[in-house]
mmCIF file of C-alpha atoms and ligand atoms in Angstrom:
data_model
loop_
_atom_site.group_PDB
_atom_site.id
_atom_site.type_symbol
_atom_site.label_atom_id
_atom_site.label_comp_id
_atom_site.label_asym_id
_atom_site.label_seq_id
_atom_site.Cartn_x
_atom_site.Cartn_y
_atom_site.Cartn_z
ATOM 1 C CA UNK A 1 84.840 17.777 -6.112
ATOM 2 C CA UNK A 2 82.258 17.709 -8.827
ATOM 3 C CA UNK A 3 79.925 19.682 -6.747
ATOM 4 C CA UNK A 4 82.431 22.534 -6.217
ATOM 5 C CA UNK A 5 82.715 22.662 -9.912
ATOM 6 C CA UNK A 6 78.962 22.972 -10.423
ATOM 7 C CA UNK A 7 78.720 25.778 -7.882
ATOM 8 C CA UNK A 8 81.546 27.644 -9.598
ATOM 9 C CA UNK A 9 79.601 27.606 -12.777
ATOM 10 C CA UNK A 10 76.443 28.799 -11.222
ATOM 11 C CA UNK A 11 78.232 31.771 -9.845
ATOM 12 C CA UNK A 12 79.782 32.628 -13.273
ATOM 13 C CA UNK A 13 76.326 32.314 -14.896
ATOM 14 C CA UNK A 14 74.675 34.531 -12.452
ATOM 15 C CA UNK A 15 77.621 37.141 -12.799
ATOM 16 C CA UNK A 16 77.199 37.192 -16.624
ATOM 17 C CA UNK A 17 73.536 37.085 -16.842
ATOM 18 C CA UNK A 18 72.694 40.791 -16.042
ATOM 19 C CA UNK A 19 74.858 41.985 -18.829
ATOM 20 C CA UNK A 20 73.674 39.795 -21.353
ATOM 21 C CA UNK A 21 70.100 40.557 -20.532
ATOM 22 C CA UNK A 22 71.043 44.321 -20.755
ATOM 23 C CA UNK A 23 72.855 44.080 -24.119
ATOM 24 C CA UNK A 24 69.542 44.714 -26.092
ATOM 25 C CA UNK A 25 66.530 46.685 -25.070
ATOM 26 C CA UNK A 26 63.225 47.388 -27.257
ATOM 27 C CA UNK A 27 60.187 49.223 -26.990
ATOM 28 C CA UNK A 28 56.839 47.482 -26.713
ATOM 29 C CA UNK A 29 56.034 47.766 -30.182
ATOM 30 C CA UNK A 30 59.423 46.610 -31.088
ATOM 31 C CA UNK A 31 60.205 49.203 -33.739
ATOM 32 C CA UNK A 32 63.063 50.635 -31.614
ATOM 33 C CA UNK A 33 65.956 48.388 -30.367
ATOM 34 C CA UNK A 34 68.526 50.222 -28.199
ATOM 35 C CA UNK A 35 71.838 48.420 -27.700
ATOM 36 C CA UNK A 36 75.536 48.566 -26.867
ATOM 37 C CA UNK A 37 74.672 50.741 -24.062
ATOM 38 C CA UNK A 38 77.624 51.870 -21.703
ATOM 39 C CA UNK A 39 79.095 54.480 -19.733
ATOM 40 C CA UNK A 40 82.386 55.312 -18.097
ATOM 41 C CA UNK A 41 82.554 55.401 -14.282
ATOM 42 C CA UNK A 42 83.248 58.844 -13.281
ATOM 43 C CA UNK A 43 86.451 60.028 -11.509
ATOM 44 C CA UNK A 44 86.676 61.859 -8.224
ATOM 45 C CA UNK A 45 85.116 65.348 -8.403
ATOM 46 C CA UNK A 46 83.760 64.930 -11.911
ATOM 47 C CA UNK A 47 80.138 65.614 -12.207
ATOM 48 C CA UNK A 48 79.852 64.980 -15.986
ATOM 49 C CA UNK A 49 79.309 61.674 -17.772
ATOM 50 C CA UNK A 50 78.522 60.558 -21.500
ATOM 51 C CA UNK A 51 76.374 57.757 -22.221
ATOM 52 C CA UNK A 52 76.832 55.593 -25.617
ATOM 53 C CA UNK A 53 74.495 53.577 -27.259
ATOM 54 C CA UNK A 54 73.166 52.428 -30.622
ATOM 55 C CA UNK A 55 69.391 52.899 -31.710
ATOM 56 C CA UNK A 56 68.099 50.709 -34.437
ATOM 57 C CA UNK A 57 64.828 51.742 -36.158
ATOM 58 C CA UNK A 58 63.378 48.363 -37.215
ATOM 59 C CA UNK A 59 59.911 49.802 -38.149
ATOM 60 C CA UNK A 60 58.482 51.492 -41.238
ATOM 61 C CA UNK A 61 58.519 55.048 -39.990
ATOM 62 C CA UNK A 62 61.054 57.559 -39.220
ATOM 63 C CA UNK A 63 61.871 57.795 -35.449
ATOM 64 C CA UNK A 64 62.876 60.981 -33.734
ATOM 65 C CA UNK A 65 64.494 60.922 -30.421
ATOM 66 C CA UNK A 66 63.579 64.179 -28.653
ATOM 67 C CA UNK A 67 64.801 64.000 -25.141
ATOM 68 C CA UNK A 68 66.789 61.909 -22.508
ATOM 69 C CA UNK A 69 66.095 61.848 -18.823
ATOM 70 C CA UNK A 70 67.585 60.325 -15.741
ATOM 71 C CA UNK A 71 66.934 60.903 -12.120
ATOM 72 C CA UNK A 72 70.800 60.892 -11.527
ATOM 73 C CA UNK A 73 71.695 64.129 -13.171
ATOM 74 C CA UNK A 74 70.244 67.596 -13.271
ATOM 75 C CA UNK A 75 70.809 68.229 -17.001
ATOM 76 C CA UNK A 76 70.592 65.696 -19.930
ATOM 77 C CA UNK A 77 71.378 66.607 -23.523
ATOM 78 C CA UNK A 78 72.270 65.210 -26.954
ATOM 79 C CA UNK A 79 75.397 66.176 -27.750
ATOM 80 C CA UNK A 80 77.735 66.138 -30.673
ATOM 81 C CA UNK A 81 81.541 66.093 -30.495
ATOM 82 C CA UNK A 82 83.312 67.706 -33.402
ATOM 83 C CA UNK A 83 87.198 68.266 -34.264
ATOM 84 C CA UNK A 84 87.816 71.184 -36.523
ATOM 85 C CA UNK A 85 90.862 71.234 -38.985
ATOM 86 C CA UNK A 86 93.043 72.990 -36.143
ATOM 87 C CA UNK A 87 92.210 70.013 -33.948
ATOM 88 C CA UNK A 88 90.491 71.642 -31.168
ATOM 89 C CA UNK A 89 87.392 69.631 -30.116
ATOM 90 C CA UNK A 90 83.990 71.282 -29.060
ATOM 91 C CA UNK A 91 80.616 69.797 -28.129
ATOM 92 C CA UNK A 92 77.290 71.137 -29.492
ATOM 93 C CA UNK A 93 73.725 70.273 -28.367
ATOM 94 C CA UNK A 94 71.434 68.740 -30.807
ATOM 95 C CA UNK A 95 67.785 69.328 -30.304
ATOM 96 C CA UNK A 96 66.742 65.680 -31.621
ATOM 97 C CA UNK A 97 68.000 62.833 -33.493
ATOM 98 C CA UNK A 98 66.505 61.553 -36.398
ATOM 99 C CA UNK A 99 66.881 57.869 -37.360
ATOM 100 C CA UNK A 100 65.313 56.614 -40.627
ATOM 101 C CA UNK A 101 63.486 53.426 -41.269
ATOM 102 C CA UNK A 102 65.932 50.417 -41.226
ATOM 103 C CA UNK A 103 68.847 52.633 -40.116
ATOM 104 C CA UNK A 104 70.619 52.800 -37.069
ATOM 105 C CA UNK A 105 72.615 55.735 -35.134
ATOM 106 C CA UNK A 106 75.511 55.014 -32.985
ATOM 107 C CA UNK A 107 76.452 57.378 -30.078
ATOM 108 C CA UNK A 108 80.154 56.609 -29.422
ATOM 109 C CA UNK A 109 83.206 58.490 -28.241
ATOM 110 C CA UNK A 110 84.281 61.227 -30.315
ATOM 111 C CA UNK A 111 80.911 61.758 -32.064
ATOM 112 C CA UNK A 112 77.196 61.758 -30.526
ATOM 113 C CA UNK A 113 76.598 61.009 -26.945
ATOM 114 C CA UNK A 114 74.208 61.650 -24.205
ATOM 115 C CA UNK A 115 75.690 64.279 -21.902
ATOM 116 C CA UNK A 116 74.808 64.287 -18.227
ATOM 117 C CA UNK A 117 75.746 67.206 -16.315
ATOM 118 C CA UNK A 118 75.653 67.879 -12.456
ATOM 119 C CA UNK A 119 75.301 64.212 -11.440
ATOM 120 C CA UNK A 120 74.120 63.810 -7.960
ATOM 121 C CA UNK A 121 76.221 60.977 -7.228
ATOM 122 C CA UNK A 122 79.189 59.379 -8.961
ATOM 123 C CA UNK A 123 78.885 56.804 -11.584
ATOM 124 C CA UNK A 124 80.222 53.503 -10.088
ATOM 125 C CA UNK A 125 81.868 50.886 -11.985
ATOM 126 C CA UNK A 126 79.491 47.791 -12.129
ATOM 127 C CA UNK A 127 76.517 49.630 -11.310
ATOM 128 C CA UNK A 128 73.692 50.463 -13.751
ATOM 129 C CA UNK A 129 71.901 53.652 -14.597
ATOM 130 C CA UNK A 130 68.479 53.795 -15.884
ATOM 131 C CA UNK A 131 67.901 56.350 -18.696
ATOM 132 C CA UNK A 132 64.584 57.479 -20.417
ATOM 133 C CA UNK A 133 64.464 57.989 -24.000
ATOM 134 C CA UNK A 134 61.652 60.070 -25.261
ATOM 135 C CA UNK A 135 60.348 59.885 -28.912
ATOM 136 C CA UNK A 136 58.367 62.427 -30.836
ATOM 137 C CA UNK A 137 55.608 60.099 -31.219
ATOM 138 C CA UNK A 138 55.145 59.727 -27.414
ATOM 139 C CA UNK A 139 56.995 56.499 -27.193
ATOM 140 C CA UNK A 140 59.154 56.327 -24.124
ATOM 141 C CA UNK A 141 61.695 53.766 -23.516
ATOM 142 C CA UNK A 142 63.557 53.261 -20.252
ATOM 143 C CA UNK A 143 67.023 51.623 -20.964
ATOM 144 C CA UNK A 144 69.472 50.357 -18.519
ATOM 145 C CA UNK A 145 72.989 51.561 -19.035
ATOM 146 C CA UNK A 146 75.889 49.330 -17.443
ATOM 147 C CA UNK A 147 78.608 51.513 -15.805
ATOM 148 C CA UNK A 148 82.071 50.383 -17.237
ATOM 149 C CA UNK A 149 85.545 51.164 -15.703
ATOM 150 C CA UNK A 150 86.495 54.843 -15.916
ATOM 151 C CA UNK A 151 89.474 53.990 -18.440
ATOM 152 C CA UNK A 152 87.493 51.759 -20.709
ATOM 153 C CA UNK A 153 87.159 52.310 -24.573
ATOM 154 C CA UNK A 154 83.967 50.473 -24.716
ATOM 155 C CA UNK A 155 82.422 47.158 -24.095
ATOM 156 C CA UNK A 156 84.526 44.264 -24.727
ATOM 157 C CA UNK A 157 82.872 41.915 -27.346
HETATM 158 CU CU1 CU B 201 79.181 66.282 -24.418
#
Protein backbone atom coordinates (compact mmCIF):
# COMPACT_ATOMS: atom_id res chain seq x y z
CA UNK A 1 0.00 0.00 0.00
CA UNK A 2 2.79 2.37 0.94
CA UNK A 3 4.63 1.54 -2.25
CA UNK A 4 1.63 2.30 -4.40
CA UNK A 5 1.38 5.73 -2.79
CA UNK A 6 5.05 6.42 -3.50
CA UNK A 7 4.57 5.55 -7.14
CA UNK A 8 1.60 7.86 -7.34
CA UNK A 9 3.64 10.71 -5.91
CA UNK A 10 6.39 10.11 -8.42
CA UNK A 11 4.01 10.19 -11.35
CA UNK A 12 2.51 13.41 -10.06
CA UNK A 13 5.96 14.97 -9.78
CA UNK A 14 6.86 13.96 -13.31
CA UNK A 15 3.63 15.41 -14.59
CA UNK A 16 4.19 18.73 -12.83
CA UNK A 17 7.89 19.12 -13.52
CA UNK A 18 7.83 20.23 -17.15
CA UNK A 19 5.45 23.17 -16.61
CA UNK A 20 7.37 24.30 -13.53
CA UNK A 21 10.61 24.22 -15.48
CA UNK A 22 9.03 26.24 -18.28
CA UNK A 23 7.57 28.94 -16.08
CA UNK A 24 10.66 31.15 -16.30
CA UNK A 25 13.24 31.26 -19.06
CA UNK A 26 16.23 33.61 -19.37
CA UNK A 27 18.97 34.63 -21.78
CA UNK A 28 22.56 33.57 -21.20
CA UNK A 29 23.50 36.94 -19.75
CA UNK A 30 20.42 36.88 -17.55
CA UNK A 31 19.28 40.40 -18.49
CA UNK A 32 16.11 39.20 -20.15
CA UNK A 33 13.68 36.96 -18.32
CA UNK A 34 10.66 35.60 -20.12
CA UNK A 35 7.88 34.13 -18.02
CA UNK A 36 4.15 33.40 -17.94
CA UNK A 37 4.24 31.98 -21.45
CA UNK A 38 1.15 30.42 -22.91
CA UNK A 39 -0.96 29.98 -26.00
CA UNK A 40 -4.39 28.52 -26.54
CA UNK A 41 -4.87 25.29 -28.44
CA UNK A 42 -6.29 26.04 -31.89
CA UNK A 43 -9.83 25.04 -32.73
CA UNK A 44 -10.51 22.97 -35.90
CA UNK A 45 -9.94 24.93 -39.08
CA UNK A 46 -8.29 27.86 -37.30
CA UNK A 47 -4.76 28.48 -38.54
CA UNK A 48 -4.09 31.57 -36.45
CA UNK A 49 -2.97 31.71 -32.83
CA UNK A 50 -1.79 34.25 -30.29
CA UNK A 51 1.09 33.72 -27.88
CA UNK A 52 1.22 35.53 -24.56
CA UNK A 53 4.21 36.08 -22.30
CA UNK A 54 5.91 38.55 -19.98
CA UNK A 55 9.37 39.92 -20.74
CA UNK A 56 11.34 41.39 -17.84
CA UNK A 57 14.42 43.52 -18.38
CA UNK A 58 16.66 42.97 -15.35
CA UNK A 59 19.71 44.60 -16.98
CA UNK A 60 21.04 48.16 -17.19
CA UNK A 61 20.20 48.75 -20.84
CA UNK A 62 17.00 49.13 -22.76
CA UNK A 63 16.09 46.02 -24.69
CA UNK A 64 14.39 45.99 -28.03
CA UNK A 65 12.46 42.96 -29.24
CA UNK A 66 12.58 43.14 -33.04
CA UNK A 67 11.21 39.83 -34.16
CA UNK A 68 9.69 36.48 -33.36
CA UNK A 69 10.14 33.21 -35.23
CA UNK A 70 8.73 29.71 -35.08
CA UNK A 71 8.96 26.79 -37.47
CA UNK A 72 5.25 26.13 -37.05
CA UNK A 73 3.83 29.24 -38.75
CA UNK A 74 4.45 31.14 -42.00
CA UNK A 75 3.96 34.59 -40.49
CA UNK A 76 4.87 35.78 -37.01
CA UNK A 77 4.25 39.36 -35.94
CA UNK A 78 3.98 41.46 -32.83
CA UNK A 79 0.40 42.64 -32.60
CA UNK A 80 -1.52 45.05 -30.48
CA UNK A 81 -5.27 44.75 -30.00
CA UNK A 82 -7.10 48.02 -29.45
CA UNK A 83 -10.76 48.72 -28.86
CA UNK A 84 -12.08 52.11 -29.95
CA UNK A 85 -14.87 54.17 -28.39
CA UNK A 86 -17.45 52.44 -30.63
CA UNK A 87 -16.32 49.09 -29.29
CA UNK A 88 -14.79 47.81 -32.49
CA UNK A 89 -11.69 45.76 -32.00
CA UNK A 90 -8.73 45.88 -34.33
CA UNK A 91 -5.21 44.51 -34.37
CA UNK A 92 -2.21 46.41 -35.62
CA UNK A 93 1.34 45.23 -36.19
CA UNK A 94 4.24 46.60 -34.19
CA UNK A 95 7.75 46.77 -35.66
CA UNK A 96 9.36 46.29 -32.27
CA UNK A 97 8.84 46.42 -28.55
CA UNK A 98 10.98 48.49 -26.18
CA UNK A 99 11.51 47.45 -22.58
CA UNK A 100 13.30 49.93 -20.31
CA UNK A 101 15.77 48.73 -17.64
CA UNK A 102 13.90 47.37 -14.66
CA UNK A 103 10.63 47.33 -16.55
CA UNK A 104 8.53 44.49 -17.88
CA UNK A 105 6.05 44.17 -20.69
CA UNK A 106 3.17 41.73 -20.54
CA UNK A 107 1.59 40.31 -23.65
CA UNK A 108 -1.93 39.28 -22.71
CA UNK A 109 -5.40 38.87 -24.21
CA UNK A 110 -6.91 42.19 -25.29
CA UNK A 111 -3.50 43.84 -25.69
CA UNK A 112 -0.10 42.90 -26.98
CA UNK A 113 0.48 39.42 -28.37
CA UNK A 114 2.61 37.45 -30.76
CA UNK A 115 0.40 36.64 -33.74
CA UNK A 116 1.03 33.40 -35.57
CA UNK A 117 -0.63 33.07 -38.97
CA UNK A 118 -0.87 30.15 -41.37
CA UNK A 119 0.10 27.49 -38.82
CA UNK A 120 1.24 24.29 -40.52
CA UNK A 121 -0.32 22.03 -37.88
CA UNK A 122 -2.81 22.73 -35.07
CA UNK A 123 -1.61 23.76 -31.62
CA UNK A 124 -2.63 20.91 -29.36
CA UNK A 125 -3.32 21.20 -25.65
CA UNK A 126 -0.49 19.76 -23.55
CA UNK A 127 2.12 20.24 -26.24
CA UNK A 128 4.72 22.98 -26.36
CA UNK A 129 5.73 25.46 -29.03
CA UNK A 130 9.35 26.64 -29.35
CA UNK A 131 9.48 30.35 -30.11
CA UNK A 132 12.58 32.37 -30.95
CA UNK A 133 12.72 35.94 -29.72
CA UNK A 134 15.15 38.19 -31.58
CA UNK A 135 16.56 41.30 -29.96
CA UNK A 136 18.18 44.33 -31.58
CA UNK A 137 21.54 43.79 -29.86
CA UNK A 138 21.84 40.38 -31.49
CA UNK A 139 20.61 38.46 -28.48
CA UNK A 140 18.45 35.57 -29.45
CA UNK A 141 16.33 33.61 -27.00
CA UNK A 142 14.37 30.47 -27.70
CA UNK A 143 11.52 30.00 -25.25
CA UNK A 144 9.12 27.11 -24.88
CA UNK A 145 5.44 28.01 -24.88
CA UNK A 146 3.01 25.59 -23.18
CA UNK A 147 -0.22 25.06 -25.12
CA UNK A 148 -3.25 25.39 -22.84
CA UNK A 149 -6.90 24.45 -23.49
CA UNK A 150 -8.60 26.39 -26.28
CA UNK A 151 -11.10 27.98 -23.88
CA UNK A 152 -8.67 29.04 -21.16
CA UNK A 153 -8.29 32.61 -19.91
CA UNK A 154 -4.65 31.96 -19.04
CA UNK A 155 -2.39 29.87 -16.81
CA UNK A 156 -3.92 29.07 -13.44
CA UNK A 157 -1.70 30.11 -10.53
CU1 LIG B 1 -3.14 39.55 -33.58
